[in-house]
Amino acid sequence: MHVKLFLSLLTALSSALVTSAATASQWKNRTIYQIVTDRFATTGAQSSCNLDARQYCGGNLRGIIQKLDYIQGMGFDAIWISPVVSNTDLQGQTGYHGYWSKDIYSINPHFGTADDLKALSSALHSRGMLLMVDVVANHMGPQDKGASTGTSQYTSLYTPFSDPSHYHNFCTITNYNDQNNVEQCWLGSSPQDGLPDLNTENPAVVNLWNSWIKGLVSNYTVDGIRIDTVKHVRKDFWPGFVSSAGVYSIGEVFQGDPAYVGPYQQVMDGLLNYPLYYPLTRAFQKTNQGFNELINMVNSIRTNFKDPMALGNFLENQDNPRFPSITSDTALNTNAITYVLTGDGIPIIYYGEEQRYAGGNDPYNREALWGSGYPTNSPLYVHIQKVNKLRKKVQSASDAPLSTPLTSLYNSSNAWAFKKGNMLVVLSSAGQNSGTQTVSISSSSLPVTQMTDILSCSTFNVNSGGSISVTLNKGLPAVLYPTSGLGGSGLCGR
Ligand code: ABC
Ligand code: CA
């Protein structure tokens, strides 16, 4: 049979088998905008948010609905929101971030109602966007009562985990090299401020979680789940949980070693790409750092993970300092974001990243976005919009740039060029104070045609020998695609 015909029959067959739930393959060509629900948009007064105080600042689900144009305007076709369940407080601090579960059957009243969550879900779906919800199965919120002994004494605080047998006895995680310690002990230093660690070996706990996640996904038509603290629960807990969810799952294993994180892809679809995060940050935190470490990591990820394209790439999130707090060089920032948007994997951009928010570690990286006024003309907003337009345009192109693993074509102390399908990406670490930089690339795999840099709209030709010289300005990257393939993209007047 003709190969193309066979492939399209296969695609038709597999989409017929898929029900309404969004699978890994449906998430792979999406770009995700990560939201801290309390800090993204409010329907109330846009009061200033004191980050140190760790209070609710007023962001809510209805606020997100009102700002979907802002998100979709940048080209995102999926959002990830904070955990939605009601949370505990702790001696004046609150669960504004959503990770301190109290009652897993009720929606956090600070964020809205069950109907508000349903309304967000349908507002997204009517725009062709997907909803990802953050979920936590490892622990509940701190007890806020000053428990004095090792076992959980205030279990009546929680729903449905109200029996001491639902919890591991208190011990604090002291040794991250001891997997048993990481799984069985509590995050936090004392029973007072620690996160009561659920006994995820207890079949009653397992059953409650599996039926809960199934209900959450179906009640709110959730398309994907981000799973918290994955390495703190035994690996074989997860297959039952994610199959009960029945949608794409992406787990958080906060660790930089691909050999440690990789095996978790045996138990869920995707992982946040922490192994990539550290070399990516180092490649762009200063000028002229070279790209060998980053390139080696891209390769190492290929050998350690079952499906690198299902990993979620990011430069910022709620647990790490924002990139502009590491360097004020805007060109380096733009290059790092460009890798997130074009490299192998699913791009995730953290709210505020598009406005170059510069907060440091938790809690300073959780600014209220209403302070920005949501401008849609800021440089990174426009940059992200352009690359996302290209992603949309090439989503079903025959050269398949989004699903083709990158091939490195050129690498020096301050430039790296790689190709995915016919998309050619040239990154620079020369910095914002550099002048023009010419990167000459030669490869028989380049299409012999005119290429347009969709960022600057400059054009460059690949000559018959397969060489192209790309000029970069002021340390900014270039994202090139055959000019003839840009029709209808809205890019560079096409
Ligand atoms: C609160 C305060 C903070 C205070 C903290 C102790 O208590 O706000 O100021 O410092 C939620 C809230 C937080 C809150 C915590 C604790 O709960 O968002 O504000 O902090 O109450 C997830 C979520 C995160 C969430 C939780 C808890 C878990 O993304 O937002 O926090 O539900 C560990 C966990 C990881 C967790 C993270 C915060 O802590 O594994 O799941 N994130 C090493 C360890 C990691 C560890 C990390 C950070 O440090 O290996 O396990 O993450 O503490 C690399 C290595 C890594 C190493 C890094 C630092 O360096 O390869 O292994 O990570 O090179
Ligand atoms: Ca645990």
Coordinates of C-alpha atoms and ligand atoms in Angstrom, one line a residue:
M1 CA 0.0 0.0 0.0
H2 CA 1.1 3.6 -0.6
V3 CA 2.8 4.8 2.5
K4 CA 1.0 8.1 2.8
L5 CA -2.4 6.4 2.3
F6 CA -1.5 3.9 4.9
L7 CA -0.5 6.6 7.4
S8 CA -3.6 8.6 6.9
L9 CA -5.7 5.4 7.4
L10 CA -3.8 4.8 10.6
T11 CA -4.4 8.3 11.8
A12 CA -8.1 8.1 11.0
L13 CA -8.3 4.8 12.8
S14 CA -6.5 6.0 15.9
S15 CA -8.7 9.1 16.2
A16 CA -11.8 7.0 15.8
L17 CA -10.6 4.9 18.8
V18 CA -10.0 8.0 20.9
T19 CA -13.1 9.2 22.8
S20 CA -13.6 12.8 24.0
A21 CA -10.7 12.8 26.5
A22 CA -7.5 14.5 25.3
T23 CA -4.6 12.2 24.8
A24 CA -0.9 12.7 24.8
S25 CA -0.9 13.0 21.0
Q26 CA -3.5 15.7 21.2
W27 CA -1.4 17.7 23.7
K28 CA 1.9 17.3 21.7
N29 CA 1.3 20.1 19.3
R30 CA -0.3 22.5 21.9
T31 CA 1.3 25.3 23.8
I32 CA 0.4 25.7 27.5
Y33 CA 0.0 28.8 29.5
Q34 CA 0.5 28.1 33.2
I35 CA -1.7 30.1 35.6
V36 CA -1.5 30.7 39.4
T37 CA -5.2 31.1 39.7
D38 CA -5.0 33.5 42.7
R39 CA -2.6 35.8 40.9
F40 CA -3.6 35.9 37.3
A41 CA -6.9 37.8 37.0
T42 CA -9.6 39.0 39.4
T43 CA -13.2 40.0 39.0
G44 CA -13.0 42.1 42.1
A45 CA -10.9 45.2 42.9
Q46 CA -7.4 45.0 41.4
S47 CA -5.7 45.6 44.8
S48 CA -1.9 45.3 45.1
C49 CA -0.7 42.0 46.3
N50 CA 1.8 41.7 49.1
L51 CA 3.8 38.7 48.1
D52 CA 5.5 38.2 51.5
A53 CA 2.2 37.9 53.3
R54 CA 1.2 34.7 51.4
Q55 CA -2.5 35.7 51.4
Y56 CA -5.2 35.3 48.8
C57 CA -4.9 38.3 46.4
G58 CA -8.2 37.8 44.7
G59 CA -7.6 36.1 41.4
N60 CA -10.3 33.6 40.5
L61 CA -11.8 31.3 37.8
R62 CA -14.2 34.0 36.4
G63 CA -11.2 36.3 36.1
I64 CA -9.5 33.7 33.9
I65 CA -12.6 33.5 31.7
Q66 CA -12.6 37.3 31.3
K67 CA -8.9 37.2 30.2
L68 CA -9.0 34.3 27.7
D69 CA -8.6 36.8 24.8
Y70 CA -5.3 37.9 26.4
I71 CA -4.1 34.3 26.5
Q72 CA -5.4 33.1 23.2
G73 CA -4.1 36.3 21.6
M74 CA -0.6 35.1 22.3
G75 CA -1.5 31.9 20.5
F76 CA -1.9 29.5 23.5
D77 CA -4.3 26.7 23.0
A78 CA -4.3 25.2 26.5
I79 CA -4.0 26.5 30.1
W80 CA -2.9 24.8 33.3
I81 CA -4.5 26.2 36.4
S82 CA -3.7 25.8 40.2
P83 CA -5.2 22.9 42.2
V84 CA -8.9 23.7 42.5
V85 CA -9.9 22.0 45.8
S86 CA -10.4 23.9 49.0
N87 CA -7.3 24.4 51.1
T88 CA -6.1 24.8 54.7
D89 CA -4.4 27.8 56.2
L90 CA -1.4 27.8 58.4
Q91 CA -0.8 30.4 61.1
G92 CA -1.7 33.4 59.1
Q93 CA -0.4 31.9 55.8
T94 CA -2.9 30.6 53.3
G95 CA -3.3 28.0 50.7
Y96 CA -3.6 30.7 48.0
H97 CA -1.4 28.5 45.7
G98 CA -3.8 25.6 46.0
Y99 CA -1.4 22.9 47.0
W100 CA -2.7 22.5 50.6
S101 CA -5.8 20.3 50.2
K102 CA -8.4 20.3 52.9
D103 CA -11.6 18.9 51.2
I104 CA -11.0 17.3 47.8
Y105 CA -14.7 17.3 47.0
S106 CA -15.2 21.0 47.2
I107 CA -13.9 23.9 45.0
N108 CA -11.8 26.4 46.7
P109 CA -14.3 29.2 47.5
H110 CA -11.6 31.8 47.0
F111 CA -11.4 30.7 43.3
G112 CA -15.1 30.4 42.7
T113 CA -17.8 27.7 42.6
A114 CA -18.2 24.4 40.8
D115 CA -20.3 26.2 38.2
D116 CA -17.5 28.7 37.7
L117 CA -15.1 25.8 37.0
K118 CA -17.6 24.3 34.5
A119 CA -18.0 27.7 32.9
L120 CA -14.2 28.0 32.5
S121 CA -14.0 24.6 31.0
S122 CA -16.7 25.3 28.4
A123 CA -15.4 28.8 27.6
L124 CA -12.1 27.1 26.8
H125 CA -13.6 24.4 24.7
S126 CA -15.7 26.8 22.7
R127 CA -12.4 28.4 21.7
G128 CA -10.8 25.1 20.8
M129 CA -8.6 25.3 23.9
L130 CA -7.8 22.6 26.5
L131 CA -8.0 22.7 30.3
M132 CA -5.3 21.2 32.5
V133 CA -5.9 21.1 36.2
D134 CA -3.1 20.6 38.8
V135 CA -3.7 17.8 41.3
V136 CA -2.0 16.7 44.5
A137 CA -2.2 13.1 45.8
N138 CA 0.9 12.9 48.0
H139 CA -0.3 15.0 50.9
M140 CA -2.9 17.2 52.4
G141 CA -2.4 20.8 53.7
P142 CA -0.7 21.7 56.9
Q143 CA -2.9 21.2 60.0
D144 CA -2.7 24.7 61.5
K145 CA -3.3 23.5 65.0
G146 CA 0.3 22.7 66.1
A147 CA 0.0 18.9 66.2
S148 CA 2.5 17.8 68.8
T149 CA 3.1 14.2 68.1
G150 CA 4.3 12.1 65.1
T151 CA 0.9 10.9 63.9
S152 CA -1.7 13.1 62.4
Q153 CA -3.9 14.3 65.3
Y154 CA -6.2 16.6 63.4
T155 CA -7.4 14.3 60.8
S156 CA -11.0 15.4 61.3
L157 CA -9.9 18.6 59.4
Y158 CA -9.7 16.7 56.1
T159 CA -12.2 15.3 53.7
P160 CA -12.2 12.4 52.9
F161 CA -8.9 11.4 54.5
S162 CA -10.2 11.6 58.1
D163 CA -8.7 8.5 59.6
P164 CA -5.2 8.2 61.0
S165 CA -4.7 5.0 58.9
H166 CA -4.9 7.3 55.8
Y167 CA -1.5 8.9 56.8
H168 CA 2.1 8.0 57.1
N169 CA 3.5 8.6 60.6
F170 CA 5.4 11.9 60.8
C171 CA 9.0 11.9 59.8
T172 CA 10.7 14.6 57.8
I173 CA 12.4 14.1 54.4
T174 CA 16.1 14.3 55.3
N175 CA 17.8 12.3 52.5
Y176 CA 16.8 12.9 48.9
N177 CA 19.0 10.0 47.9
D178 CA 16.9 7.6 49.9
Q179 CA 13.8 6.9 47.9
N180 CA 12.0 5.3 50.8
N181 CA 12.6 8.4 52.9
V182 CA 11.3 10.6 50.0
E183 CA 8.1 8.5 49.6
Q184 CA 7.2 7.8 53.2
C185 CA 8.2 11.0 55.0
W186 CA 6.6 14.4 55.0
L187 CA 7.6 17.6 53.1
G188 CA 8.3 20.2 55.7
S189 CA 10.3 20.2 58.9
S190 CA 7.7 19.6 61.7
P191 CA 4.3 18.2 62.2
Q192 CA 3.1 21.8 62.6
D193 CA 4.1 23.1 59.2
G194 CA 4.7 19.8 57.4
L195 CA 2.4 18.4 54.7
P196 CA 0.5 15.4 56.2
D197 CA 1.8 12.6 53.9
L198 CA -0.9 10.2 52.7
N199 CA -0.5 6.5 53.1
T200 CA -0.7 5.8 49.4
E201 CA 0.0 2.1 50.1
N202 CA -3.4 1.8 51.9
P203 CA -6.0 0.4 49.4
A204 CA -8.6 2.7 50.9
V205 CA -6.5 5.7 50.0
V206 CA -5.8 4.4 46.6
N207 CA -9.5 3.8 45.8
L208 CA -10.5 7.2 47.1
W209 CA -7.9 8.9 44.8
N210 CA -8.8 6.8 41.8
S211 CA -12.5 7.5 42.0
W212 CA -11.9 11.2 42.8
I213 CA -9.7 11.8 39.8
K214 CA -12.2 10.1 37.6
G215 CA -15.0 12.3 38.9
L216 CA -13.0 15.5 38.7
V217 CA -12.2 14.8 35.0
S218 CA -15.7 14.0 34.1
N219 CA -17.5 16.6 36.2
Y220 CA -15.5 19.5 34.8
T221 CA -14.5 18.1 31.4
V222 CA -10.8 18.3 32.2
D223 CA -8.5 17.6 29.3
G224 CA -5.2 17.0 31.1
I225 CA -3.8 16.8 34.6
R226 CA -0.5 18.2 36.1
I227 CA 0.4 15.9 38.9
D228 CA 2.3 17.3 41.9
T229 CA 5.1 15.7 44.0
V230 CA 5.2 12.6 41.8
K231 CA 8.6 11.3 43.2
H232 CA 7.1 11.4 46.7
V233 CA 4.7 8.5 45.9
R234 CA 5.7 5.0 45.0
K235 CA 5.9 4.6 41.2
D236 CA 3.3 1.8 41.0
F237 CA 0.6 4.0 42.5
W238 CA 0.5 6.1 39.4
P239 CA -0.7 3.8 36.6
G240 CA -4.1 3.3 38.3
F241 CA -4.4 7.0 39.0
V242 CA -3.7 8.1 35.5
S243 CA -5.8 5.5 33.9
S244 CA -8.7 6.5 36.1
A245 CA -8.1 10.1 34.9
G246 CA -8.2 8.9 31.3
V247 CA -6.6 12.0 30.0
Y248 CA -3.0 13.2 29.3
S249 CA -1.0 13.4 32.5
I250 CA 2.2 15.4 33.1
G251 CA 4.0 14.8 36.4
E252 CA 6.3 16.9 38.5
V253 CA 9.5 15.1 39.5
F254 CA 11.6 18.0 40.8
Q255 CA 15.1 16.6 39.9
G256 CA 17.7 17.5 37.3
D257 CA 19.0 14.0 36.5
P258 CA 17.4 12.4 33.4
A259 CA 18.3 9.0 34.6
Y260 CA 16.2 9.6 37.7
V261 CA 13.3 11.3 36.1
G262 CA 13.1 9.2 32.9
P263 CA 11.7 6.0 34.4
Y264 CA 8.6 8.0 35.6
Q265 CA 7.6 8.1 32.0
Q266 CA 6.8 4.4 32.3
V267 CA 4.0 5.3 34.7
M268 CA 2.5 8.5 33.1
D269 CA 2.4 10.2 29.7
G270 CA 4.7 13.1 30.4
L271 CA 6.9 14.9 32.9
L272 CA 7.9 18.5 33.5
N273 CA 11.3 18.7 31.8
Y274 CA 13.4 19.4 34.9
P275 CA 16.4 17.8 33.3
L276 CA 16.3 20.3 30.5
Y277 CA 15.5 23.3 32.8
Y278 CA 19.0 23.5 34.5
P279 CA 21.2 23.4 31.3
L280 CA 18.7 25.7 29.5
T281 CA 19.0 28.2 32.3
R282 CA 22.8 27.9 32.4
A283 CA 23.1 28.4 28.6
F284 CA 21.4 31.8 28.7
Q285 CA 22.1 33.1 32.2
K286 CA 25.2 34.9 30.9
T287 CA 26.6 35.7 27.5
N288 CA 28.8 33.3 25.6
Q289 CA 28.3 30.2 27.8
G290 CA 28.3 27.8 24.9
F291 CA 25.7 25.1 24.1
N292 CA 27.4 21.8 24.6
E293 CA 25.8 21.1 28.0
L294 CA 22.3 21.9 26.6
I295 CA 22.9 19.8 23.4
N296 CA 24.2 16.9 25.5
M297 CA 21.1 17.1 27.6
V298 CA 18.8 17.0 24.6
N299 CA 20.5 13.8 23.6
S300 CA 20.6 12.4 27.0
I301 CA 16.8 13.0 27.3
R302 CA 16.4 10.9 24.2
T303 CA 18.1 7.9 25.7
N304 CA 16.5 8.2 29.1
F305 CA 12.8 8.9 28.2
K306 CA 10.3 6.8 26.4
D307 CA 8.7 9.8 24.6
P308 CA 10.7 13.1 24.8
M309 CA 8.0 14.8 22.7
A310 CA 5.5 14.4 25.5
L311 CA 7.6 16.2 28.1
G312 CA 6.7 19.8 29.1
N313 CA 9.5 22.3 28.6
F314 CA 9.6 25.4 30.7
L315 CA 11.9 28.3 31.8
E316 CA 9.8 29.5 34.8
N317 CA 7.2 28.2 37.2
Q318 CA 5.9 28.8 40.7
D319 CA 8.8 27.1 42.4
N320 CA 11.8 28.7 40.8
P321 CA 13.1 32.2 40.3
R322 CA 11.8 33.9 37.2
F323 CA 14.4 34.1 34.5
P324 CA 14.8 37.9 34.4
S325 CA 15.7 37.7 38.1
I326 CA 18.8 35.7 36.9
T327 CA 19.8 38.1 34.1
S328 CA 18.5 41.4 33.0
D329 CA 19.7 40.8 29.4
T330 CA 16.5 40.8 27.4
A331 CA 18.1 39.1 24.4
L332 CA 19.2 36.2 26.5
N333 CA 15.7 36.0 27.9
T334 CA 14.1 36.0 24.4
N335 CA 16.5 33.2 23.2
A336 CA 15.7 31.0 26.2
I337 CA 12.0 31.4 25.6
T338 CA 12.5 30.6 21.9
Y339 CA 14.0 27.3 22.8
V340 CA 11.0 26.5 25.0
L341 CA 8.7 27.3 22.1
T342 CA 10.6 25.5 19.3
G343 CA 12.6 22.7 20.9
D344 CA 11.6 19.0 21.4
G345 CA 8.6 18.8 23.7
I346 CA 5.5 20.7 24.7
P347 CA 6.1 24.4 25.5
I348 CA 4.8 25.8 28.8
I349 CA 5.0 29.5 29.5
Y350 CA 4.4 30.7 33.1
Y351 CA 1.9 33.6 33.5
G352 CA 3.8 36.9 33.7
E353 CA 6.8 35.5 31.7
E354 CA 5.4 37.4 28.7
Q355 CA 5.7 40.6 30.7
R356 CA 9.2 39.9 31.9
Y357 CA 8.2 39.8 35.5
A358 CA 11.3 39.4 37.5
G359 CA 10.4 37.9 40.9
G360 CA 12.9 35.7 42.6
N361 CA 12.1 32.5 44.5
D362 CA 8.8 31.5 46.1
P363 CA 6.9 33.7 47.1
Y364 CA 8.3 36.5 44.9
N365 CA 7.7 34.7 41.6
R366 CA 3.9 34.8 42.2
E367 CA 3.1 38.4 41.3
A368 CA -0.4 39.6 40.6
L369 CA -0.6 40.0 36.8
W370 CA -3.2 42.8 37.0
G371 CA -0.4 45.1 38.1
S372 CA 0.8 44.9 34.5
G373 CA -2.5 46.1 32.9
Y374 CA -2.2 43.1 30.5
P375 CA -0.5 44.9 27.6
T376 CA -0.6 43.0 24.4
N377 CA 2.2 45.0 22.8
S378 CA 5.1 44.1 25.1
P379 CA 8.1 42.5 23.3
L380 CA 7.7 39.0 24.7
Y381 CA 3.9 39.0 24.3
V382 CA 4.5 39.7 20.6
H383 CA 7.4 37.3 20.3
I384 CA 5.4 34.4 21.8
Q385 CA 2.5 35.3 19.5
K386 CA 4.7 35.1 16.4
V387 CA 6.2 31.7 17.2
N388 CA 2.8 30.3 18.1
K389 CA 1.5 31.5 14.8
L390 CA 4.2 29.5 13.1
R391 CA 3.5 26.5 15.3
K392 CA -0.2 26.7 14.2
K393 CA 0.7 27.1 10.6
V394 CA 3.0 24.1 10.5
Q395 CA 0.9 21.9 12.7
S396 CA -0.1 19.6 9.9
A397 CA 2.7 20.5 7.4
S398 CA 4.2 17.5 5.6
D399 CA 7.7 18.3 7.0
A400 CA 6.2 18.0 10.5
P401 CA 8.4 20.5 12.4
L402 CA 6.6 20.0 15.7
S403 CA 6.9 16.2 15.9
T404 CA 10.3 15.8 14.3
P405 CA 13.2 15.6 16.8
L406 CA 15.6 18.4 16.3
T407 CA 18.9 18.0 14.5
S408 CA 21.8 20.2 15.6
L409 CA 23.5 21.8 12.6
Y410 CA 25.9 24.4 14.1
N411 CA 27.2 25.2 17.5
S412 CA 29.7 27.8 18.8
S413 CA 30.4 29.6 22.1
N414 CA 27.5 32.1 21.3
A415 CA 25.3 30.5 18.7
W416 CA 23.3 27.3 18.2
A417 CA 21.3 26.3 15.1
F418 CA 19.0 23.4 14.8
K419 CA 16.5 22.1 12.4
K420 CA 13.1 20.4 12.9
G421 CA 11.5 19.5 9.6
N422 CA 12.1 22.6 7.4
M423 CA 12.1 24.9 10.4
L424 CA 15.5 26.3 11.2
V425 CA 16.1 27.9 14.6
V426 CA 19.2 30.0 15.3
L427 CA 19.8 30.9 18.9
S428 CA 22.3 33.4 20.2
S429 CA 23.9 33.9 23.5
A430 CA 25.9 37.0 22.4
G431 CA 23.5 39.2 24.5
Q432 CA 21.6 42.4 24.0
N433 CA 24.7 44.6 23.7
S434 CA 26.2 42.6 20.7
G435 CA 25.9 44.1 17.2
T436 CA 25.3 41.9 14.2
Q437 CA 26.3 38.3 14.2
T438 CA 26.4 36.1 11.1
V439 CA 25.9 32.4 11.5
S440 CA 26.8 30.3 8.5
I441 CA 25.2 26.9 8.4
S442 CA 25.8 24.2 5.8
S443 CA 23.8 21.0 5.6
S444 CA 22.5 18.9 2.8
S445 CA 19.3 18.5 4.8
L446 CA 18.3 22.2 4.4
P447 CA 15.6 22.9 1.8
V448 CA 17.1 24.8 -1.2
T449 CA 14.8 27.8 -1.1
Q450 CA 14.2 31.2 0.4
M451 CA 13.7 31.2 4.2
T452 CA 11.9 33.9 6.2
D453 CA 12.9 34.7 9.7
I454 CA 9.4 35.1 11.2
L455 CA 10.7 37.3 14.0
S456 CA 12.4 40.0 11.9
C457 CA 10.8 39.2 8.5
S458 CA 14.3 39.2 6.9
T459 CA 14.8 36.6 4.2
F460 CA 17.8 34.4 3.6
N461 CA 18.5 31.9 0.8
V462 CA 19.7 28.4 1.1
N463 CA 22.0 28.0 -1.9
S464 CA 22.2 24.8 -4.0
G465 CA 25.1 23.7 -1.9
G466 CA 22.9 23.7 1.2
S467 CA 24.5 26.7 2.9
I468 CA 22.7 29.6 4.5
S469 CA 24.1 32.7 6.3
V470 CA 21.8 34.1 8.9
T471 CA 22.3 37.5 10.3
L472 CA 21.2 38.1 13.9
N473 CA 20.9 41.5 15.4
K474 CA 21.5 42.6 19.0
G475 CA 21.7 39.0 20.2
L476 CA 18.1 38.1 19.1
P477 CA 17.3 34.7 17.7
A478 CA 15.9 33.8 14.3
V479 CA 13.2 31.3 13.5
L480 CA 13.2 30.5 9.8
Y481 CA 10.8 28.7 7.6
P482 CA 10.5 28.4 3.8
T483 CA 8.8 31.6 2.7
S484 CA 6.6 29.6 0.4
G485 CA 5.2 27.7 3.3
L486 CA 4.0 30.8 5.3
G487 CA 0.9 31.6 3.2
G488 CA -2.1 32.3 5.4
S489 CA 0.0 32.3 8.6
G490 CA -0.4 36.1 9.2
L491 CA 3.4 36.3 9.6
C492 CA 5.5 38.9 7.8
G493 CA 2.5 40.0 5.7
R494 CA 1.7 36.5 4.5
Ligands
ABC1 C1 6.1 27.2 51.6 C2 6.6 28.6 51.6 C3 8.0 28.7 51.1 C4 8.9 27.9 52.0 C5 8.4 26.4 52.0 C6 9.2 25.5 52.9 O1 7.0 26.5 52.4 O2 5.8 29.4 50.7 O3 8.5 30.1 51.1 O4 10.2 27.9 51.4 C7 3.4 24.4 48.0 C8 3.5 25.9 47.8 C9 4.7 26.5 48.4 C10 4.9 26.0 49.9 C11 4.9 24.5 49.8 C12 5.2 23.9 51.2 O5 3.7 24.0 49.3 O6 3.4 26.3 46.4 O7 4.7 27.9 48.4 O8 6.1 26.6 50.3 O9 4.1 24.1 52.0 C13 5.5 21.0 44.3 C14 4.7 22.3 43.8 C15 4.9 23.4 44.8 C16 4.1 23.0 46.1 C17 4.3 21.6 46.5 C18 3.6 21.1 47.7 C19 5.0 20.7 45.7 O10 5.2 22.6 42.5 O11 4.4 24.6 44.3 O12 4.5 23.9 47.1 O13 2.4 20.7 47.2 C20 10.3 19.6 46.6 C21 9.3 18.6 46.0 C22 8.4 19.3 44.9 C23 7.8 20.6 45.4 C24 8.9 21.5 45.9 C25 8.4 22.8 46.4 O14 9.6 20.9 46.9 O15 9.9 17.5 45.5 O16 7.4 18.3 44.5 N1 7.0 21.2 44.3 C26 15.5 19.7 45.5 C27 14.7 18.5 45.8 C28 13.3 18.6 45.3 C29 12.6 19.8 46.0 C30 13.5 21.0 45.6 C31 12.9 22.3 46.2 O17 14.8 20.8 46.1 O18 15.3 17.4 45.1 O19 12.6 17.4 45.7 O20 11.3 19.9 45.6 O21 12.8 22.3 47.6 C32 18.6 20.4 41.3 C33 18.4 19.0 41.8 C34 17.1 18.9 42.5 C35 16.9 20.0 43.6 C36 17.2 21.3 42.9 C37 17.0 22.4 44.0 O22 18.4 21.4 42.3 O23 18.5 18.1 40.7 O24 16.9 17.6 43.0 O25 15.6 19.9 44.1 O26 19.9 20.5 40.7
CA2 CA 4.6 10.4 50.2

